[in-house]
């Protein structure tokens, strides 16, 4: 496959065939994110998409899972997405699931009927970045929506029949807003009650506007121990029903998993153990440890 790099996909799409039906991110303005900064957002037109699908189906005819990229591919017109789904299921006889990134603004720009149509045409799962439930933090990181709009977007996806996988980012409030971040994110995630919830931990690459704020002393990054304390507070307050929770992304200091709220106590116990360790308390701030 010919990709327009860099290419991103959620961890759970590791074995999926990735098809870039859009390039870049339709929002591309979050201050912590550098994923698509060097790309200008572009929606591929139908001739390009159909050619992409035809080529991919010749190369990988037994594909079972497909992930539509780049960021916020849900921004494509519903008509194009419907044609895309139809052609995918025609060309890949073993196809079981199609998933997609959906930004909150792009979800809200679709009607409930449009989302239901996408579900009926075989779209299975939408990935939504909640990031934080705090109004202040969403504004500070320029997410482009309020917590209320985020809740509306998440609930709208779920009501249409689609599965929803949401992500939140530990540490996004920094030292000043960590408690608000934990409590408000727990509240917003609970109101949405996604099928899947994943925690990432804030990491910043060169070029991220938030990194500039750190260098200017206007944002204080949490230490690993403080990040775990924040997650502990969030876990105490989240109220979910049969939500599959994962914190297994490479950005996380430790891996956590369980069904919420059913296995909340196990997760809290694990966090208590980490929080009690002096070696973890001594770990320094490391905002770009993956570089
Ligand atoms: S976090 Fe998501 S919505 Fe924000 S700029 Fe990055 S890819 Fe786009």
PDB file of N, CA, C and O in Angstrom, residues 76-119:
ATOM      1  N   UNK A  76     -15.714  12.970   6.137  1.00  0.00           N
ATOM      2  CA  UNK A  76     -16.163  12.767   4.747  1.00  0.00           C
ATOM      3  C   UNK A  76     -17.682  12.895   4.672  1.00  0.00           C
ATOM      4  O   UNK A  76     -18.389  12.511   5.611  1.00  0.00           O
ATOM      5  N   UNK A  77     -18.204  13.376   3.545  1.00  0.00           N
ATOM      6  CA  UNK A  77     -19.659  13.431   3.415  1.00  0.00           C
ATOM      7  C   UNK A  77     -20.254  12.028   3.608  1.00  0.00           C
ATOM      8  O   UNK A  77     -19.647  11.021   3.200  1.00  0.00           O
ATOM      9  N   UNK A  78     -21.429  11.986   4.224  1.00  0.00           N
ATOM     10  CA  UNK A  78     -22.060  10.690   4.516  1.00  0.00           C
ATOM     11  C   UNK A  78     -22.241   9.870   3.232  1.00  0.00           C
ATOM     12  O   UNK A  78     -22.012   8.653   3.226  1.00  0.00           O
ATOM     13  N   UNK A  79     -22.587  10.552   2.159  1.00  0.00           N
ATOM     14  CA  UNK A  79     -22.799   9.848   0.887  1.00  0.00           C
ATOM     15  C   UNK A  79     -21.511   9.112   0.451  1.00  0.00           C
ATOM     16  O   UNK A  79     -21.551   7.965   0.014  1.00  0.00           O
ATOM     17  N   UNK A  80     -20.381   9.774   0.616  1.00  0.00           N
ATOM     18  CA  UNK A  80     -19.100   9.148   0.244  1.00  0.00           C
ATOM     19  C   UNK A  80     -18.791   7.982   1.187  1.00  0.00           C
ATOM     20  O   UNK A  80     -18.310   6.928   0.753  1.00  0.00           O
ATOM     21  N   UNK A  81     -19.082   8.186   2.468  1.00  0.00           N
ATOM     22  CA  UNK A  81     -18.827   7.102   3.433  1.00  0.00           C
ATOM     23  C   UNK A  81     -19.713   5.889   3.132  1.00  0.00           C
ATOM     24  O   UNK A  81     -19.264   4.751   3.244  1.00  0.00           O
ATOM     25  N   UNK A  82     -20.945   6.136   2.751  1.00  0.00           N
ATOM     26  CA  UNK A  82     -21.855   5.023   2.436  1.00  0.00           C
ATOM     27  C   UNK A  82     -21.325   4.258   1.224  1.00  0.00           C
ATOM     28  O   UNK A  82     -21.247   3.022   1.234  1.00  0.00           O
ATOM     29  N   UNK A  83     -20.906   4.992   0.192  1.00  0.00           N
ATOM     30  CA  UNK A  83     -20.367   4.325  -1.003  1.00  0.00           C
ATOM     31  C   UNK A  83     -19.091   3.554  -0.639  1.00  0.00           C
ATOM     32  O   UNK A  83     -18.849   2.453  -1.130  1.00  0.00           O
ATOM     33  N   UNK A  84     -18.289   4.145   0.249  1.00  0.00           N
ATOM     34  CA  UNK A  84     -17.048   3.494   0.696  1.00  0.00           C
ATOM     35  C   UNK A  84     -17.368   2.174   1.384  1.00  0.00           C
ATOM     36  O   UNK A  84     -16.772   1.131   1.085  1.00  0.00           O
ATOM     37  N   UNK A  85     -18.331   2.211   2.310  1.00  0.00           N
ATOM     38  CA  UNK A  85     -18.686   0.994   3.063  1.00  0.00           C
ATOM     39  C   UNK A  85     -19.239  -0.080   2.122  1.00  0.00           C
ATOM     40  O   UNK A  85     -18.872  -1.251   2.225  1.00  0.00           O
ATOM     41  N   UNK A  86     -20.094   0.331   1.207  1.00  0.00           N
ATOM     42  CA  UNK A  86     -20.683  -0.644   0.267  1.00  0.00           C
ATOM     43  C   UNK A  86     -19.578  -1.328  -0.538  1.00  0.00           C
ATOM     44  O   UNK A  86     -19.552  -2.552  -0.663  1.00  0.00           O
ATOM     45  N   UNK A  87     -18.647  -0.520  -1.047  1.00  0.00           N
ATOM     46  CA  UNK A  87     -17.573  -1.090  -1.884  1.00  0.00           C
ATOM     47  C   UNK A  87     -16.635  -1.969  -1.047  1.00  0.00           C
ATOM     48  O   UNK A  87     -16.148  -2.996  -1.526  1.00  0.00           O
ATOM     49  N   UNK A  88     -16.411  -1.571   0.188  1.00  0.00           N
ATOM     50  CA  UNK A  88     -15.547  -2.379   1.058  1.00  0.00           C
ATOM     51  C   UNK A  88     -16.161  -3.768   1.257  1.00  0.00           C
ATOM     52  O   UNK A  88     -15.478  -4.789   1.122  1.00  0.00           O
ATOM     53  N   UNK A  89     -17.447  -3.808   1.604  1.00  0.00           N
ATOM     54  CA  UNK A  89     -18.072  -5.118   1.867  1.00  0.00           C
ATOM     55  C   UNK A  89     -18.209  -5.950   0.589  1.00  0.00           C
ATOM     56  O   UNK A  89     -18.171  -7.169   0.645  1.00  0.00           O
ATOM     57  N   UNK A  90     -18.314  -5.273  -0.569  1.00  0.00           N
ATOM     58  CA  UNK A  90     -18.367  -6.011  -1.841  1.00  0.00           C
ATOM     59  C   UNK A  90     -17.007  -6.615  -2.166  1.00  0.00           C
ATOM     60  O   UNK A  90     -16.900  -7.747  -2.619  1.00  0.00           O
ATOM     61  N   UNK A  91     -15.958  -5.834  -1.933  1.00  0.00           N
ATOM     62  CA  UNK A  91     -14.618  -6.257  -2.380  1.00  0.00           C
ATOM     63  C   UNK A  91     -13.864  -7.129  -1.392  1.00  0.00           C
ATOM     64  O   UNK A  91     -12.903  -7.792  -1.762  1.00  0.00           O
ATOM     65  N   UNK A  92     -14.244  -7.064  -0.123  1.00  0.00           N
ATOM     66  CA  UNK A  92     -13.554  -7.884   0.889  1.00  0.00           C
ATOM     67  C   UNK A  92     -14.570  -8.877   1.461  1.00  0.00           C
ATOM     68  O   UNK A  92     -15.288  -8.557   2.430  1.00  0.00           O
ATOM     69  N   UNK A  93     -14.660 -10.081   0.907  1.00  0.00           N
ATOM     70  CA  UNK A  93     -15.702 -11.019   1.325  1.00  0.00           C
ATOM     71  C   UNK A  93     -15.612 -11.461   2.791  1.00  0.00           C
ATOM     72  O   UNK A  93     -16.618 -11.867   3.369  1.00  0.00           O
ATOM     73  N   UNK A  94     -14.411 -11.360   3.397  1.00  0.00           N
ATOM     74  CA  UNK A  94     -14.276 -11.797   4.804  1.00  0.00           C
ATOM     75  C   UNK A  94     -14.391 -10.636   5.794  1.00  0.00           C
ATOM     76  O   UNK A  94     -14.178 -10.812   6.996  1.00  0.00           O
ATOM     77  N   UNK A  95     -14.727  -9.446   5.295  1.00  0.00           N
ATOM     78  CA  UNK A  95     -14.716  -8.262   6.159  1.00  0.00           C
ATOM     79  C   UNK A  95     -15.724  -8.377   7.309  1.00  0.00           C
ATOM     80  O   UNK A  95     -16.896  -8.662   7.102  1.00  0.00           O
ATOM     81  N   UNK A  96     -15.212  -8.158   8.534  1.00  0.00           N
ATOM     82  CA  UNK A  96     -16.079  -8.259   9.721  1.00  0.00           C
ATOM     83  C   UNK A  96     -16.318  -6.915  10.391  1.00  0.00           C
ATOM     84  O   UNK A  96     -17.327  -6.725  11.050  1.00  0.00           O
ATOM     85  N   UNK A  97     -15.324  -6.002  10.279  1.00  0.00           N
ATOM     86  CA  UNK A  97     -15.486  -4.733  11.008  1.00  0.00           C
ATOM     87  C   UNK A  97     -14.785  -3.582  10.285  1.00  0.00           C
ATOM     88  O   UNK A  97     -13.671  -3.756   9.789  1.00  0.00           O
ATOM     89  N   UNK A  98     -15.464  -2.460  10.244  1.00  0.00           N
ATOM     90  CA  UNK A  98     -14.847  -1.223   9.729  1.00  0.00           C
ATOM     91  C   UNK A  98     -14.928  -0.196  10.844  1.00  0.00           C
ATOM     92  O   UNK A  98     -15.986  -0.005  11.452  1.00  0.00           O
ATOM     93  N   UNK A  99     -13.808   0.446  11.139  1.00  0.00           N
ATOM     94  CA  UNK A  99     -13.811   1.467  12.189  1.00  0.00           C
ATOM     95  C   UNK A  99     -13.165   2.744  11.674  1.00  0.00           C
ATOM     96  O   UNK A  99     -12.523   2.750  10.610  1.00  0.00           O
ATOM     97  N   UNK A 100     -13.312   3.798  12.467  1.00  0.00           N
ATOM     98  CA  UNK A 100     -12.948   5.139  11.966  1.00  0.00           C
ATOM     99  C   UNK A 100     -12.669   6.092  13.132  1.00  0.00           C
ATOM    100  O   UNK A 100     -13.229   5.922  14.218  1.00  0.00           O
ATOM    101  N   UNK A 101     -11.792   7.073  12.907  1.00  0.00           N
ATOM    102  CA  UNK A 101     -11.642   8.168  13.867  1.00  0.00           C
ATOM    103  C   UNK A 101     -12.762   9.176  13.620  1.00  0.00           C
ATOM    104  O   UNK A 101     -13.015   9.538  12.456  1.00  0.00           O
ATOM    105  N   UNK A 102     -13.386   9.659  14.684  1.00  0.00           N
ATOM    106  CA  UNK A 102     -14.430  10.680  14.517  1.00  0.00           C
ATOM    107  C   UNK A 102     -14.214  11.805  15.500  1.00  0.00           C
ATOM    108  O   UNK A 102     -14.277  11.596  16.720  1.00  0.00           O
ATOM    109  N   UNK A 103     -13.934  12.984  15.000  1.00  0.00           N
ATOM    110  CA  UNK A 103     -13.790  14.146  15.883  1.00  0.00           C
ATOM    111  C   UNK A 103     -15.165  14.574  16.362  1.00  0.00           C
ATOM    112  O   UNK A 103     -16.164  14.371  15.664  1.00  0.00           O
ATOM    113  N   UNK A 104     -15.253  15.204  17.545  1.00  0.00           N
ATOM    114  CA  UNK A 104     -16.564  15.591  18.064  1.00  0.00           C
ATOM    115  C   UNK A 104     -17.327  16.531  17.137  1.00  0.00           C
ATOM    116  O   UNK A 104     -18.530  16.394  16.965  1.00  0.00           O
ATOM    117  N   UNK A 105     -16.614  17.484  16.499  1.00  0.00           N
ATOM    118  CA  UNK A 105     -17.317  18.421  15.622  1.00  0.00           C
ATOM    119  C   UNK A 105     -17.865  17.711  14.387  1.00  0.00           C
ATOM    120  O   UNK A 105     -18.935  18.039  13.898  1.00  0.00           O
ATOM    121  N   UNK A 106     -17.108  16.737  13.899  1.00  0.00           N
ATOM    122  CA  UNK A 106     -17.566  16.002  12.701  1.00  0.00           C
ATOM    123  C   UNK A 106     -18.733  15.084  13.039  1.00  0.00           C
ATOM    124  O   UNK A 106     -19.621  14.883  12.217  1.00  0.00           O
ATOM    125  N   UNK A 107     -18.724  14.545  14.259  1.00  0.00           N
ATOM    126  CA  UNK A 107     -19.871  13.719  14.683  1.00  0.00           C
ATOM    127  C   UNK A 107     -21.108  14.613  14.775  1.00  0.00           C
ATOM    128  O   UNK A 107     -22.172  14.275  14.262  1.00  0.00           O
ATOM    129  N   UNK A 108     -20.938  15.784  15.416  1.00  0.00           N
ATOM    130  CA  UNK A 108     -22.089  16.674  15.607  1.00  0.00           C
ATOM    131  C   UNK A 108     -22.621  17.238  14.289  1.00  0.00           C
ATOM    132  O   UNK A 108     -23.788  17.590  14.196  1.00  0.00           O
ATOM    133  N   UNK A 109     -21.761  17.295  13.293  1.00  0.00           N
ATOM    134  CA  UNK A 109     -22.231  17.843  12.006  1.00  0.00           C
ATOM    135  C   UNK A 109     -23.076  16.821  11.240  1.00  0.00           C
ATOM    136  O   UNK A 109     -23.694  17.156  10.237  1.00  0.00           O
ATOM    137  N   UNK A 110     -23.084  15.574  11.711  1.00  0.00           N
ATOM    138  CA  UNK A 110     -23.941  14.570  11.064  1.00  0.00           C
ATOM    139  C   UNK A 110     -25.254  14.452  11.846  1.00  0.00           C
ATOM    140  O   UNK A 110     -25.272  14.574  13.070  1.00  0.00           O
ATOM    141  N   UNK A 111     -26.329  14.163  11.125  1.00  0.00           N
ATOM    142  CA  UNK A 111     -27.599  13.955  11.818  1.00  0.00           C
ATOM    143  C   UNK A 111     -27.602  12.551  12.414  1.00  0.00           C
ATOM    144  O   UNK A 111     -26.813  11.680  12.004  1.00  0.00           O
ATOM    145  N   UNK A 112     -28.510  12.325  13.361  1.00  0.00           N
ATOM    146  CA  UNK A 112     -28.628  10.983  13.942  1.00  0.00           C
ATOM    147  C   UNK A 112     -28.966   9.975  12.846  1.00  0.00           C
ATOM    148  O   UNK A 112     -28.463   8.848  12.844  1.00  0.00           O
ATOM    149  N   UNK A 113     -29.807  10.399  11.885  1.00  0.00           N
ATOM    150  CA  UNK A 113     -30.195   9.485  10.795  1.00  0.00           C
ATOM    151  C   UNK A 113     -28.972   9.120   9.952  1.00  0.00           C
ATOM    152  O   UNK A 113     -28.833   7.959   9.525  1.00  0.00           O
ATOM    153  N   UNK A 114     -28.084  10.073   9.746  1.00  0.00           N
ATOM    154  CA  UNK A 114     -26.871   9.774   8.947  1.00  0.00           C
ATOM    155  C   UNK A 114     -25.995   8.761   9.678  1.00  0.00           C
ATOM    156  O   UNK A 114     -25.473   7.817   9.078  1.00  0.00           O
ATOM    157  N   UNK A 115     -25.849   8.946  10.989  1.00  0.00           N
ATOM    158  CA  UNK A 115     -25.032   8.001  11.762  1.00  0.00           C
ATOM    159  C   UNK A 115     -25.672   6.615  11.757  1.00  0.00           C
ATOM    160  O   UNK A 115     -24.978   5.592  11.653  1.00  0.00           O
ATOM    161  N   UNK A 116     -26.993   6.578  11.849  1.00  0.00           N
ATOM    162  CA  UNK A 116     -27.694   5.284  11.802  1.00  0.00           C
ATOM    163  C   UNK A 116     -27.478   4.606  10.450  1.00  0.00           C
ATOM    164  O   UNK A 116     -27.258   3.397  10.375  1.00  0.00           O
ATOM    165  N   UNK A 117     -27.507   5.403   9.385  1.00  0.00           N
ATOM    166  CA  UNK A 117     -27.268   4.843   8.043  1.00  0.00           C
ATOM    167  C   UNK A 117     -25.860   4.239   7.980  1.00  0.00           C
ATOM    168  O   UNK A 117     -25.667   3.138   7.447  1.00  0.00           O
ATOM    169  N   UNK A 118     -24.894   4.956   8.514  1.00  0.00           N
ATOM    170  CA  UNK A 118     -23.514   4.438   8.487  1.00  0.00           C
ATOM    171  C   UNK A 118     -23.419   3.116   9.247  1.00  0.00           C
ATOM    172  O   UNK A 118     -22.742   2.181   8.828  1.00  0.00           O
ATOM    173  N   UNK A 119     -24.127   3.057  10.356  1.00  0.00           N
ATOM    174  CA  UNK A 119     -24.153   1.808  11.136  1.00  0.00           C
ATOM    175  C   UNK A 119     -24.788   0.676  10.314  1.00  0.00           C
ATOM    176  O   UNK A 119     -24.254  -0.437  10.230  1.00  0.00           O
TER     177      UNK A 119
END
